[in-house]
PDB file of C-alpha atoms and ligand atoms in Angstrom:
ATOM      1  CA  MET A  28       9.002  -5.253  10.766  1.00 52.00           C
ATOM      2  CA  GLU A  29      10.580  -8.328  12.259  1.00 65.00           C
ATOM      3  CA  GLN A  30       7.447 -10.481  10.645  1.00 84.00           C
ATOM      4  CA  LYS A  31       7.522 -11.034   6.923  1.00 96.00           C
ATOM      5  CA  VAL A  32       4.728  -9.040   5.844  1.00 98.00           C
ATOM      6  CA  LYS A  33       1.803 -11.233   3.812  1.00 98.00           C
ATOM      7  CA  LEU A  34       0.810 -10.392   0.121  1.00 98.00           C
ATOM      8  CA  GLY A  35      -1.322 -12.494  -2.573  1.00 98.00           C
ATOM      9  CA  ILE A  36       0.332 -11.321  -6.149  1.00 98.00           C
ATOM     10  CA  SER A  37      -0.454 -12.902  -9.421  1.00 98.00           C
ATOM     11  CA  SER A  38       2.086 -16.325  -9.531  1.00 98.00           C
ATOM     12  CA  CYS A  39       3.209 -15.608 -12.813  1.00 98.00           C
ATOM     13  CA  LEU A  40       5.124 -12.311 -11.340  1.00 98.00           C
ATOM     14  CA  LEU A  41       6.902 -14.734  -9.502  1.00 98.00           C
ATOM     15  CA  GLY A  42       8.302 -16.874 -12.330  1.00 98.00           C
ATOM     16  CA  HIS A  43       5.610 -19.449 -12.736  1.00 98.00           C
ATOM     17  CA  LYS A  44       4.849 -20.525 -15.740  1.00 98.00           C
ATOM     18  CA  VAL A  45       1.152 -20.378 -15.585  1.00 98.00           C
ATOM     19  CA  ARG A  46       0.257 -17.961 -18.641  1.00 98.00           C
ATOM     20  CA  TYR A  47      -2.070 -18.742 -21.629  1.00 98.00           C
ATOM     21  CA  ASP A  48       1.782 -19.125 -23.858  1.00 98.00           C
ATOM     22  CA  GLY A  49       3.338 -21.007 -20.936  1.00 98.00           C
ATOM     23  CA  GLY A  50       5.530 -18.351 -20.295  1.00 98.00           C
ATOM     24  CA  HIS A  51       6.003 -16.268 -16.713  1.00 98.00           C
ATOM     25  CA  LYS A  52       6.572 -12.476 -16.415  1.00 98.00           C
ATOM     26  CA  LEU A  53       8.945 -12.819 -13.457  1.00 98.00           C
ATOM     27  CA  ASP A  54       9.089  -9.397 -11.712  1.00 98.00           C
ATOM     28  CA  ARG A  55      12.790  -9.492 -10.496  1.00 96.00           C
ATOM     29  CA  TYR A  56      12.208  -6.613  -7.525  1.00 96.00           C
ATOM     30  CA  LEU A  57       8.918  -7.875  -6.657  1.00 97.00           C
ATOM     31  CA  ALA A  58       9.733 -11.497  -6.217  1.00 97.00           C
ATOM     32  CA  ASN A  59      13.694 -10.781  -5.254  1.00 96.00           C
ATOM     33  CA  THR A  60      13.608  -7.104  -3.381  1.00 96.00           C
ATOM     34  CA  LEU A  61      10.178  -7.398  -1.883  1.00 97.00           C
ATOM     35  CA  GLY A  62      10.694 -10.726  -1.565  1.00 97.00           C
ATOM     36  CA  GLU A  63      13.150 -10.429   1.270  1.00 96.00           C
ATOM     37  CA  TYR A  64      10.471  -8.840   3.083  1.00 97.00           C
ATOM     38  CA  ALA A  65       7.327 -10.554   1.729  1.00 98.00           C
ATOM     39  CA  GLU A  66       5.657 -14.041   2.324  1.00 98.00           C
ATOM     40  CA  PHE A  67       3.592 -14.149  -1.228  1.00 98.00           C
ATOM     41  CA  VAL A  68       0.367 -16.215  -1.489  1.00 98.00           C
ATOM     42  CA  PRO A  69       0.688 -16.665  -5.360  1.00 98.00           C
ATOM     43  CA  VAL A  70      -2.766 -16.888  -7.505  1.00 98.00           C
ATOM     44  CA  CYS A  71      -3.149 -17.781 -10.550  1.00 98.00           C
ATOM     45  CA  PRO A  72      -7.029 -17.546 -11.188  1.00 98.00           C
ATOM     46  CA  GLU A  73      -7.260 -18.830 -14.935  1.00 98.00           C
ATOM     47  CA  VAL A  74      -5.196 -22.205 -13.827  1.00 98.00           C
ATOM     48  CA  GLU A  75      -6.838 -22.349 -10.584  1.00 98.00           C
ATOM     49  CA  CYS A  76      -9.923 -22.274 -12.353  1.00 96.00           C
ATOM     50  CA  GLY A  77      -9.726 -24.820 -14.641  1.00 97.00           C
ATOM     51  CA  PHE A  78      -7.894 -24.131 -17.456  1.00 97.00           C
ATOM     52  CA  PRO A  79      -4.627 -25.488 -19.281  1.00 98.00           C
ATOM     53  CA  ILE A  80      -1.097 -24.520 -19.673  1.00 98.00           C
ATOM     54  CA  PRO A  81      -0.974 -23.573 -22.478  1.00 98.00           C
ATOM     55  CA  ARG A  82      -4.829 -22.049 -23.654  1.00 97.00           C
ATOM     56  CA  GLU A  83      -6.129 -19.571 -25.741  1.00 98.00           C
ATOM     57  CA  SER A  84      -6.000 -16.316 -24.597  1.00 98.00           C
ATOM     58  CA  LEU A  85      -9.069 -14.344 -22.898  1.00 98.00           C
ATOM     59  CA  ARG A  86     -10.491 -10.947 -23.194  1.00 97.00           C
ATOM     60  CA  LEU A  87     -12.818  -9.022 -21.930  1.00 98.00           C
ATOM     61  CA  VAL A  88     -15.768  -7.815 -23.436  1.00 97.00           C
ATOM     62  CA  GLY A  89     -19.372  -5.857 -22.835  1.00 95.00           C
ATOM     63  CA  ASN A  90     -20.224  -3.700 -20.014  1.00 91.00           C
ATOM     64  CA  PRO A  91     -17.178  -2.780 -17.978  1.00 90.00           C
ATOM     65  CA  GLU A  92     -19.509  -3.128 -15.055  1.00 89.00           C
ATOM     66  CA  SER A  93     -19.941  -6.401 -15.703  1.00 92.00           C
ATOM     67  CA  PRO A  94     -17.429  -7.670 -18.393  1.00 94.00           C
ATOM     68  CA  ARG A  95     -17.932 -11.214 -20.116  1.00 97.00           C
ATOM     69  CA  LEU A  96     -14.489 -13.704 -20.069  1.00 98.00           C
ATOM     70  CA  VAL A  97     -14.252 -15.471 -23.845  1.00 97.00           C
ATOM     71  CA  THR A  98     -11.553 -16.715 -25.701  1.00 97.00           C
ATOM     72  CA  THR A  99     -10.036 -14.661 -27.941  1.00 96.00           C
ATOM     73  CA  ARG A 100     -10.256 -16.920 -31.055  1.00 96.00           C
ATOM     74  CA  THR A 101     -13.177 -19.472 -30.702  1.00 97.00           C
ATOM     75  CA  GLY A 102     -15.615 -17.016 -28.465  1.00 95.00           C
ATOM     76  CA  GLN A 103     -16.594 -19.840 -25.148  1.00 97.00           C
ATOM     77  CA  ASP A 104     -17.556 -17.643 -22.968  1.00 98.00           C
ATOM     78  CA  PHE A 105     -15.832 -18.701 -19.138  1.00 98.00           C
ATOM     79  CA  THR A 106     -17.686 -15.767 -17.014  1.00 98.00           C
ATOM     80  CA  ASP A 107     -19.395 -18.073 -14.798  1.00 98.00           C
ATOM     81  CA  ARG A 108     -16.825 -20.355 -14.375  1.00 98.00           C
ATOM     82  CA  MET A 109     -14.333 -17.897 -13.175  1.00 98.00           C
ATOM     83  CA  ALA A 110     -17.675 -16.004 -11.456  1.00 98.00           C
ATOM     84  CA  ASN A 111     -18.254 -18.823  -8.981  1.00 98.00           C
ATOM     85  CA  TRP A 112     -14.647 -19.778  -8.620  1.00 98.00           C
ATOM     86  CA  ALA A 113     -13.603 -15.847  -7.612  1.00 98.00           C
ATOM     87  CA  SER A 114     -16.557 -16.094  -4.855  1.00 98.00           C
ATOM     88  CA  ARG A 115     -14.776 -18.684  -3.260  1.00 98.00           C
ATOM     89  CA  ARG A 116     -11.367 -18.241  -3.294  1.00 98.00           C
ATOM     90  CA  VAL A 117     -11.606 -14.568  -2.087  1.00 98.00           C
ATOM     91  CA  VAL A 118     -13.423 -16.365   1.357  1.00 98.00           C
ATOM     92  CA  GLU A 119     -10.483 -18.443   1.557  1.00 98.00           C
ATOM     93  CA  LEU A 120      -8.039 -15.923   1.038  1.00 98.00           C
ATOM     94  CA  GLU A 121      -9.996 -14.374   4.004  1.00 97.00           C
ATOM     95  CA  GLY A 122      -8.091 -17.365   6.466  1.00 96.00           C
ATOM     96  CA  GLU A 123      -4.015 -15.767   4.899  1.00 97.00           C
ATOM     97  CA  GLY A 124      -3.927 -12.444   6.709  1.00 96.00           C
ATOM     98  CA  LEU A 125      -2.669 -10.830   4.277  1.00 98.00           C
ATOM     99  CA  CYS A 126      -1.588  -7.312   4.098  1.00 98.00           C
ATOM    100  CA  GLY A 127      -1.788  -6.567   0.164  1.00 98.00           C
ATOM    101  CA  TYR A 128      -1.980  -7.561  -2.682  1.00 98.00           C
ATOM    102  CA  ILE A 129      -0.393  -7.134  -6.381  1.00 98.00           C
ATOM    103  CA  PHE A 130      -2.296  -7.930  -9.582  1.00 98.00           C
ATOM    104  CA  LYS A 131      -0.700  -8.400 -13.619  1.00 98.00           C
ATOM    105  CA  SER A 132      -1.845  -5.730 -15.271  1.00 98.00           C
ATOM    106  CA  GLY A 133      -3.842  -5.839 -18.824  1.00 98.00           C
ATOM    107  CA  SER A 134      -4.976  -9.216 -17.861  1.00 98.00           C
ATOM    108  CA  PRO A 135      -8.574 -10.327 -18.130  1.00 98.00           C
ATOM    109  CA  SER A 136      -8.621 -12.037 -14.759  1.00 98.00           C
ATOM    110  CA  SER A 137      -5.798  -9.932 -12.677  1.00 98.00           C
ATOM    111  CA  GLY A 138      -5.657  -6.698 -13.844  1.00 98.00           C
ATOM    112  CA  MET A 139      -6.627  -3.911 -10.891  1.00 98.00           C
ATOM    113  CA  GLN A 140      -7.458  -1.095 -14.345  1.00 97.00           C
ATOM    114  CA  GLY A 141      -6.833   0.017 -17.465  1.00 97.00           C
ATOM    115  CA  VAL A 142      -7.395  -3.617 -18.863  1.00 98.00           C
ATOM    116  CA  LYS A 143      -9.058  -4.038 -22.656  1.00 97.00           C
ATOM    117  CA  ILE A 144     -12.505  -4.398 -23.219  1.00 97.00           C
ATOM    118  CA  TYR A 145     -14.099  -4.617 -26.768  1.00 96.00           C
ATOM    119  CA  GLY A 146     -17.221  -3.132 -27.072  1.00 91.00           C
ATOM    120  CA  ALA A 147     -19.587  -4.005 -30.052  1.00 84.00           C
ATOM    121  CA  SER A 148     -18.247  -2.155 -32.264  1.00 85.00           C
ATOM    122  CA  GLY A 149     -15.007  -4.806 -31.678  1.00 84.00           C
ATOM    123  CA  VAL A 150     -12.804  -1.615 -30.803  1.00 89.00           C
ATOM    124  CA  PRO A 151     -11.288  -1.727 -27.199  1.00 94.00           C
ATOM    125  CA  SER A 152     -11.001   0.254 -24.804  1.00 95.00           C
ATOM    126  CA  ASN A 153      -8.878   0.724 -21.526  1.00 95.00           C
ATOM    127  CA  ARG A 154     -11.706   0.302 -19.303  1.00 95.00           C
ATOM    128  CA  GLY A 155     -11.804  -2.909 -17.661  1.00 96.00           C
ATOM    129  CA  VAL A 156     -10.816  -4.877 -14.591  1.00 97.00           C
ATOM    130  CA  GLY A 157      -9.780  -8.551 -14.497  1.00 98.00           C
ATOM    131  CA  MET A 158     -12.269 -10.174 -13.307  1.00 97.00           C
ATOM    132  CA  PHE A 159     -10.884 -11.899 -10.029  1.00 98.00           C
ATOM    133  CA  ALA A 160      -9.297  -8.351  -9.324  1.00 98.00           C
ATOM    134  CA  MET A 161     -12.669  -7.071  -9.505  1.00 97.00           C
ATOM    135  CA  ALA A 162     -14.232  -9.438  -7.147  1.00 98.00           C
ATOM    136  CA  PHE A 163     -11.212  -9.238  -4.762  1.00 98.00           C
ATOM    137  CA  MET A 164     -11.409  -5.843  -4.412  1.00 98.00           C
ATOM    138  CA  LYS A 165     -15.180  -5.602  -3.806  1.00 98.00           C
ATOM    139  CA  HIS A 166     -14.333  -8.467  -0.828  1.00 98.00           C
ATOM    140  CA  PHE A 167     -11.599  -6.367   0.792  1.00 98.00           C
ATOM    141  CA  PRO A 168     -12.034  -3.105   0.430  1.00 97.00           C
ATOM    142  CA  MET A 169      -9.906  -1.966   3.168  1.00 96.00           C
ATOM    143  CA  LEU A 170      -6.512  -3.997   1.326  1.00 98.00           C
ATOM    144  CA  PRO A 171      -3.790  -2.022  -0.474  1.00 98.00           C
ATOM    145  CA  THR A 172      -4.259  -3.124  -3.912  1.00 98.00           C
ATOM    146  CA  GLU A 173      -1.903  -2.560  -6.955  1.00 98.00           C
ATOM    147  CA  GLN A 174      -0.811  -3.397 -10.170  1.00 98.00           C
ATOM    148  CA  GLU A 175       3.305  -4.229 -11.184  1.00 96.00           C
ATOM    149  CA  SER A 176       2.600  -1.872 -13.873  1.00 97.00           C
ATOM    150  CA  ARG A 177       1.993   1.462 -11.131  1.00 97.00           C
ATOM    151  CA  LEU A 178       4.941  -0.100  -9.162  1.00 97.00           C
ATOM    152  CA  TYR A 179       7.748   1.013 -11.911  1.00 96.00           C
ATOM    153  CA  ASP A 180       6.741   4.916 -10.553  1.00 96.00           C
ATOM    154  CA  PRO A 181       8.901   5.306  -7.331  1.00 95.00           C
ATOM    155  CA  ARG A 182       5.836   7.471  -5.984  1.00 95.00           C
ATOM    156  CA  LEU A 183       3.105   4.838  -6.437  1.00 96.00           C
ATOM    157  CA  ARG A 184       5.651   1.609  -5.279  1.00 97.00           C
ATOM    158  CA  GLU A 185       6.770   3.810  -1.952  1.00 96.00           C
ATOM    159  CA  ASN A 186       3.284   4.626  -1.386  1.00 97.00           C
ATOM    160  CA  PHE A 187       2.131   0.627  -2.058  1.00 98.00           C
ATOM    161  CA  ILE A 188       4.797  -0.423   0.019  1.00 98.00           C
ATOM    162  CA  GLU A 189       3.831   2.307   2.739  1.00 97.00           C
ATOM    163  CA  ARG A 190       0.317   1.034   3.357  1.00 98.00           C
ATOM    164  CA  VAL A 191       1.058  -2.828   3.284  1.00 98.00           C
ATOM    165  CA  PHE A 192       3.556  -2.175   6.322  1.00 98.00           C
ATOM    166  CA  ALA A 193       0.450   0.173   7.777  1.00 98.00           C
ATOM    167  CA  TYR A 194      -1.794  -2.362   7.226  1.00 98.00           C
ATOM    168  CA  GLN A 195       0.550  -5.006   8.800  1.00 98.00           C
ATOM    169  CA  ARG A 196       0.247  -3.147  11.986  1.00 98.00           C
ATOM    170  CA  TRP A 197      -3.257  -2.419  11.751  1.00 98.00           C
ATOM    171  CA  ARG A 198      -3.868  -6.287  11.850  1.00 97.00           C
ATOM    172  CA  GLN A 199      -1.465  -6.390  14.991  1.00 97.00           C
ATOM    173  CA  LEU A 200      -3.794  -4.111  16.789  1.00 98.00           C
ATOM    174  CA  LEU A 201      -6.972  -5.906  15.883  1.00 97.00           C
ATOM    175  CA  GLU A 202      -4.982  -9.185  17.377  1.00 96.00           C
ATOM    176  CA  LYS A 203      -4.568  -7.309  20.542  1.00 96.00           C
ATOM    177  CA  ARG A 204      -7.825  -7.356  22.924  1.00 96.00           C
ATOM    178  CA  LYS A 205      -9.861  -4.132  21.220  1.00 96.00           C
ATOM    179  CA  SER A 206      -9.904  -0.780  23.798  1.00 97.00           C
ATOM    180  CA  ARG A 207      -9.894   2.999  23.301  1.00 96.00           C
ATOM    181  CA  GLY A 208      -6.597   2.365  24.867  1.00 96.00           C
ATOM    182  CA  ASN A 209      -4.996   1.167  22.416  1.00 97.00           C
ATOM    183  CA  LEU A 210      -6.240   2.619  19.457  1.00 97.00           C
ATOM    184  CA  VAL A 211      -5.130   5.843  20.897  1.00 96.00           C
ATOM    185  CA  ASP A 212      -1.523   4.467  21.248  1.00 97.00           C
ATOM    186  CA  PHE A 213      -2.196   3.056  17.240  1.00 98.00           C
ATOM    187  CA  HIS A 214      -2.965   6.944  16.837  1.00 98.00           C
ATOM    188  CA  THR A 215      -0.419   8.833  18.365  1.00 98.00           C
ATOM    189  CA  ARG A 216       2.293   6.800  17.007  1.00 98.00           C
ATOM    190  CA  HIS A 217       1.084   7.138  13.187  1.00 98.00           C
ATOM    191  CA  LYS A 218      -0.265  11.013  13.352  1.00 98.00           C
ATOM    192  CA  LEU A 219       3.148  12.399  11.510  1.00 98.00           C
ATOM    193  CA  GLN A 220       2.534   9.316   9.334  1.00 98.00           C
ATOM    194  CA  ILE A 221      -1.338  10.907   8.326  1.00 98.00           C
ATOM    195  CA  LEU A 222      -0.030  14.278   8.349  1.00 98.00           C
ATOM    196  CA  SER A 223       2.278  13.481   5.259  1.00 98.00           C
ATOM    197  CA  HIS A 224      -0.915  12.254   3.404  1.00 98.00           C
ATOM    198  CA  SER A 225      -3.359  14.605   4.327  1.00 98.00           C
ATOM    199  CA  PRO A 226      -4.135  16.784   6.667  1.00 98.00           C
ATOM    200  CA  LYS A 227      -7.704  16.586   6.101  1.00 98.00           C
ATOM    201  CA  HIS A 228      -7.539  13.215   7.445  1.00 98.00           C
ATOM    202  CA  HIS A 229      -5.185  14.179  10.042  1.00 98.00           C
ATOM    203  CA  GLN A 230      -7.313  16.304  11.436  1.00 98.00           C
ATOM    204  CA  ALA A 231     -10.644  14.062  11.013  1.00 98.00           C
ATOM    205  CA  MET A 232      -9.043  11.309  12.834  1.00 98.00           C
ATOM    206  CA  GLY A 233      -7.984  13.606  15.948  1.00 97.00           C
ATOM    207  CA  ARG A 234     -11.379  14.046  16.062  1.00 97.00           C
ATOM    208  CA  LEU A 235     -12.633  10.696  16.407  1.00 97.00           C
ATOM    209  CA  VAL A 236     -10.036   9.571  18.785  1.00 96.00           C
ATOM    210  CA  ALA A 237     -10.474  12.663  21.078  1.00 95.00           C
ATOM    211  CA  ARG A 238     -14.357  11.480  21.110  1.00 94.00           C
ATOM    212  CA  ALA A 239     -13.775   7.811  21.338  1.00 91.00           C
ATOM    213  CA  ALA A 240     -15.766   7.693  23.815  1.00 92.00           C
ATOM    214  CA  GLU A 241     -19.282   8.537  22.114  1.00 93.00           C
ATOM    215  CA  GLN A 242     -19.051   5.062  19.991  1.00 93.00           C
ATOM    216  CA  THR A 243     -18.813   1.135  20.816  1.00 96.00           C
ATOM    217  CA  LEU A 244     -15.525  -0.076  20.432  1.00 97.00           C
ATOM    218  CA  SER A 245     -15.815  -1.514  17.141  1.00 96.00           C
ATOM    219  CA  GLU A 246     -17.955   1.413  15.597  1.00 96.00           C
ATOM    220  CA  LEU A 247     -14.629   3.422  16.243  1.00 97.00           C
ATOM    221  CA  TYR A 248     -12.321   0.642  15.081  1.00 98.00           C
ATOM    222  CA  GLU A 249     -14.049   0.604  11.792  1.00 97.00           C
ATOM    223  CA  GLN A 250     -14.343   4.480  11.525  1.00 97.00           C
ATOM    224  CA  TYR A 251     -10.875   4.556  11.926  1.00 98.00           C
ATOM    225  CA  GLN A 252      -9.895   1.797  10.186  1.00 98.00           C
ATOM    226  CA  GLY A 253     -11.985   3.365   6.782  1.00 98.00           C
ATOM    227  CA  LEU A 254     -10.171   7.374   7.593  1.00 98.00           C
ATOM    228  CA  PHE A 255      -6.975   5.744   8.248  1.00 98.00           C
ATOM    229  CA  MET A 256      -6.385   3.363   5.318  1.00 98.00           C
ATOM    230  CA  LYS A 257      -8.185   6.020   2.640  1.00 98.00           C
ATOM    231  CA  ALA A 258      -5.219   8.643   4.656  1.00 98.00           C
ATOM    232  CA  LEU A 259      -2.779   6.756   3.856  1.00 98.00           C
ATOM    233  CA  SER A 260      -4.049   5.926   0.052  1.00 98.00           C
ATOM    234  CA  LEU A 261      -3.458   9.647  -0.651  1.00 98.00           C
ATOM    235  CA  VAL A 262       0.393  10.278  -1.885  1.00 96.00           C
ATOM    236  CA  ALA A 263       2.559  11.817   0.323  1.00 97.00           C
ATOM    237  CA  THR A 264       4.557  15.543  -1.560  1.00 96.00           C
ATOM    238  CA  VAL A 265       7.341  16.732  -1.687  1.00 97.00           C
ATOM    239  CA  LYS A 266       4.899  19.729   0.277  1.00 98.00           C
ATOM    240  CA  LYS A 267       3.230  17.725   2.316  1.00 98.00           C
ATOM    241  CA  ASN A 268       6.647  15.955   3.961  1.00 98.00           C
ATOM    242  CA  ALA A 269       8.304  19.337   4.216  1.00 98.00           C
ATOM    243  CA  SER A 270       6.137  20.489   6.104  1.00 98.00           C
ATOM    244  CA  VAL A 271       5.614  17.562   8.897  1.00 98.00           C
ATOM    245  CA  LEU A 272       9.762  18.022   8.618  1.00 98.00           C
ATOM    246  CA  MET A 273       9.120  21.795   9.844  1.00 98.00           C
ATOM    247  CA  HIS A 274       6.328  20.475  12.242  1.00 97.00           C
ATOM    248  CA  MET A 275       8.943  18.029  13.464  1.00 97.00           C
ATOM    249  CA  MET A 276      11.416  20.524  14.328  1.00 96.00           C
ATOM    250  CA  GLY A 277       9.233  22.589  16.776  1.00 96.00           C
ATOM    251  CA  TYR A 278       9.474  19.589  18.883  1.00 95.00           C
ATOM    252  CA  PHE A 279      13.496  20.532  19.641  1.00 91.00           C
ATOM    253  CA  LYS A 280      13.628  23.785  18.799  1.00 84.00           C
ATOM    254  CA  LYS A 281      15.053  24.328  22.382  1.00 90.00           C
ATOM    255  CA  GLN A 282      17.455  21.856  22.301  1.00 94.00           C
ATOM    256  CA  LEU A 283      18.976  22.274  18.720  1.00 95.00           C
ATOM    257  CA  THR A 284      21.858  24.657  18.459  1.00 96.00           C
ATOM    258  CA  SER A 285      22.293  27.620  16.157  1.00 95.00           C
ATOM    259  CA  ASP A 286      23.795  25.574  13.507  1.00 96.00           C
ATOM    260  CA  GLU A 287      22.369  21.928  14.033  1.00 96.00           C
ATOM    261  CA  LYS A 288      19.059  24.563  13.431  1.00 96.00           C
ATOM    262  CA  GLN A 289      20.249  26.156  10.402  1.00 96.00           C
ATOM    263  CA  GLU A 290      21.656  22.666   8.914  1.00 96.00           C
ATOM    264  CA  LEU A 291      18.390  20.969   9.473  1.00 97.00           C
ATOM    265  CA  LEU A 292      16.798  24.283   7.686  1.00 97.00           C
ATOM    266  CA  GLU A 293      18.986  24.296   4.879  1.00 98.00           C
ATOM    267  CA  ILE A 294      18.503  20.139   4.227  1.00 98.00           C
ATOM    268  CA  ILE A 295      14.834  20.378   4.329  1.00 98.00           C
ATOM    269  CA  GLU A 296      14.715  23.180   2.006  1.00 98.00           C
ATOM    270  CA  ARG A 297      17.265  21.523  -0.373  1.00 98.00           C
ATOM    271  CA  TYR A 298      14.802  18.532  -0.175  1.00 98.00           C
ATOM    272  CA  ARG A 299      11.486  21.446  -1.181  1.00 98.00           C
ATOM    273  CA  LYS A 300      13.729  22.200  -4.135  1.00 98.00           C
ATOM    274  CA  GLU A 301      13.669  18.968  -4.942  1.00 97.00           C
ATOM    275  CA  TYR A 302      17.612  18.476  -4.908  1.00 98.00           C
ATOM    276  CA  VAL A 303      17.817  15.819  -2.826  1.00 98.00           C
ATOM    277  CA  PRO A 304      15.335  13.079  -1.548  1.00 97.00           C
ATOM    278  CA  LEU A 305      13.376  12.248   1.228  1.00 97.00           C
ATOM    279  CA  VAL A 306      15.751   9.925   2.718  1.00 97.00           C
ATOM    280  CA  VAL A 307      18.098  13.143   3.730  1.00 98.00           C
ATOM    281  CA  PRO A 308      16.425  15.047   5.604  1.00 98.00           C
ATOM    282  CA  ILE A 309      14.879  12.183   7.449  1.00 98.00           C
ATOM    283  CA  THR A 310      18.409  10.677   7.927  1.00 97.00           C
ATOM    284  CA  LEU A 311      19.111  14.052   9.726  1.00 97.00           C
ATOM    285  CA  MET A 312      16.062  14.333  11.843  1.00 97.00           C
ATOM    286  CA  LYS A 313      16.690  10.778  13.031  1.00 97.00           C
ATOM    287  CA  HIS A 314      20.250  11.513  14.083  1.00 97.00           C
ATOM    288  CA  TYR A 315      18.694  14.410  16.327  1.00 97.00           C
ATOM    289  CA  VAL A 316      15.374  12.496  17.475  1.00 96.00           C
ATOM    290  CA  ARG A 317      17.948  10.446  19.076  1.00 96.00           C
ATOM    291  CA  LYS A 318      20.776  12.645  20.211  1.00 96.00           C
ATOM    292  CA  TYR A 319      17.957  14.474  22.138  1.00 96.00           C
ATOM    293  CA  ASP A 320      16.001  11.390  22.814  1.00 95.00           C
ATOM    294  CA  GLN A 321      12.651  13.322  21.860  1.00 95.00           C
ATOM    295  CA  PRO A 322       9.810  10.978  23.605  1.00 95.00           C
ATOM    296  CA  TYR A 323       7.008  11.568  21.289  1.00 96.00           C
ATOM    297  CA  LEU A 324       9.372  11.830  17.897  1.00 97.00           C
ATOM    298  CA  LYS A 325      10.998   8.394  18.689  1.00 96.00           C
ATOM    299  CA  VAL A 326       8.200   6.278  18.468  1.00 97.00           C
ATOM    300  CA  GLN A 327       6.334   7.794  15.373  1.00 98.00           C
ATOM    301  CA  HIS A 328       6.229   5.408  12.235  1.00 98.00           C
ATOM    302  CA  TYR A 329       6.355   8.167   9.708  1.00 98.00           C
ATOM    303  CA  LEU A 330      10.793   8.251  10.692  1.00 98.00           C
ATOM    304  CA  ASN A 331      10.782   3.922   9.641  1.00 96.00           C
ATOM    305  CA  PRO A 332       7.402   2.992   7.879  1.00 96.00           C
ATOM    306  CA  HIS A 333       8.783   0.682   6.070  1.00 94.00           C
ATOM    307  CA  PRO A 334      12.704  -1.451   5.468  1.00 93.00           C
ATOM    308  CA  ALA A 335      15.130   1.476   4.570  1.00 91.00           C
ATOM    309  CA  GLU A 336      16.782  -1.640   2.478  1.00 91.00           C
ATOM    310  CA  LEU A 337      13.498  -1.068   0.182  1.00 93.00           C
ATOM    311  CA  THR A 338      15.258   2.383  -0.712  1.00 90.00           C
ATOM    312  CA  LEU A 339      11.953   3.506  -1.437  1.00 93.00           C
ATOM    313  CA  ARG A 340      12.906   7.089  -0.326  1.00 93.00           C
ATOM    314  CA  ASN A 341      15.534   7.805  -2.420  1.00 91.00           C
ATOM    315  CA  HIS A 342      13.971   9.370  -5.728  1.00 88.00           C
ATOM    316  CA  VAL A 343      13.582  12.750  -6.744  1.00 86.00           C
TER     317      VAL A 343
HETATM  318  S1  LIG B  25      -2.230 -13.029 -15.512  1.00 69.63           S
HETATM  319 FE1  LIG B  25      -3.277 -13.778 -13.443  1.00 69.63          FE
HETATM  320  S2  LIG B  25      -4.462 -15.626 -15.022  1.00 69.63           S
HETATM  321 FE2  LIG B  25      -2.759 -14.774 -16.423  1.00 69.63          FE
HETATM  322  S3  LIG B  25      -0.779 -15.883 -15.779  1.00 69.63           S
HETATM  323 FE3  LIG B  25      -0.623 -14.509 -14.813  1.00 69.63          FE
HETATM  324  S4  LIG B  25      -1.893 -15.060 -12.648  1.00 69.63           S
HETATM  325 FE4  LIG B  25      -2.509 -16.299 -14.137  1.00 69.63          FE
END
């Protein structure tokens, strides 16, 4: 975690005055709290593709699969300008080493989902995707993406930030020489984290790694990455976390005293009933992992998936 995680972000969320009305949409959690651990690459599609500040506002019209980007009042069509710029910009962003992207919701350029799109009747539906966001997600299908409105939900926020730091570790793995041993080691350290998101993917990835010798390294890495990012995109529920905690307990059942076992079971149960947040059983589990120096558990990223200062596991 010593290296800051690199994130693309809609510029206005950092307080840059780039909006059509000359304003911004500063999000203090993103800019300040997450900003302690992230290096941001700000992008304002509308300004970068040549619109002035202030400017006439834009909206999406037509088909959600291939929307047109037009000005709200005068109806000028800027679809081609935005599409050409976006196709160049995503290629430029390849060199940034991004581990995720945070879009500004509702924008016809930057919104990731639920953007208003106007059909022939003039009545909008919420099925649009901002033009730059669409180009970005097509170009980087594996990269964690979110829009700021969804990050107010503590479960989605936790999930997104967890994926971002997992993607950073994946990038760090790719910087090393590709080898089956390195991939197996990566998998071993992420087993419980994967299990907390998706037992089904945990099983499939276990099979993939067990048969690692049957594929070329490139195929193996590609398949693993797809499964890894897909698994982590599924939200870790209370039920799944409680079952991982019970599974962990099995690793030092013999070392725990009967009081310690009882205490841990009670706390897991309180978490299962949603009386206490996940950080409570995790803190106790970490204490026992340290106390008994449990070799498998102490390397599990599940215990430290992101900086504790972000207080992401503190909600019930
Ligand atoms: S929503 Fe996107 S296009 Fe609009 S001001 Fe923010 S960064 Fe620029």
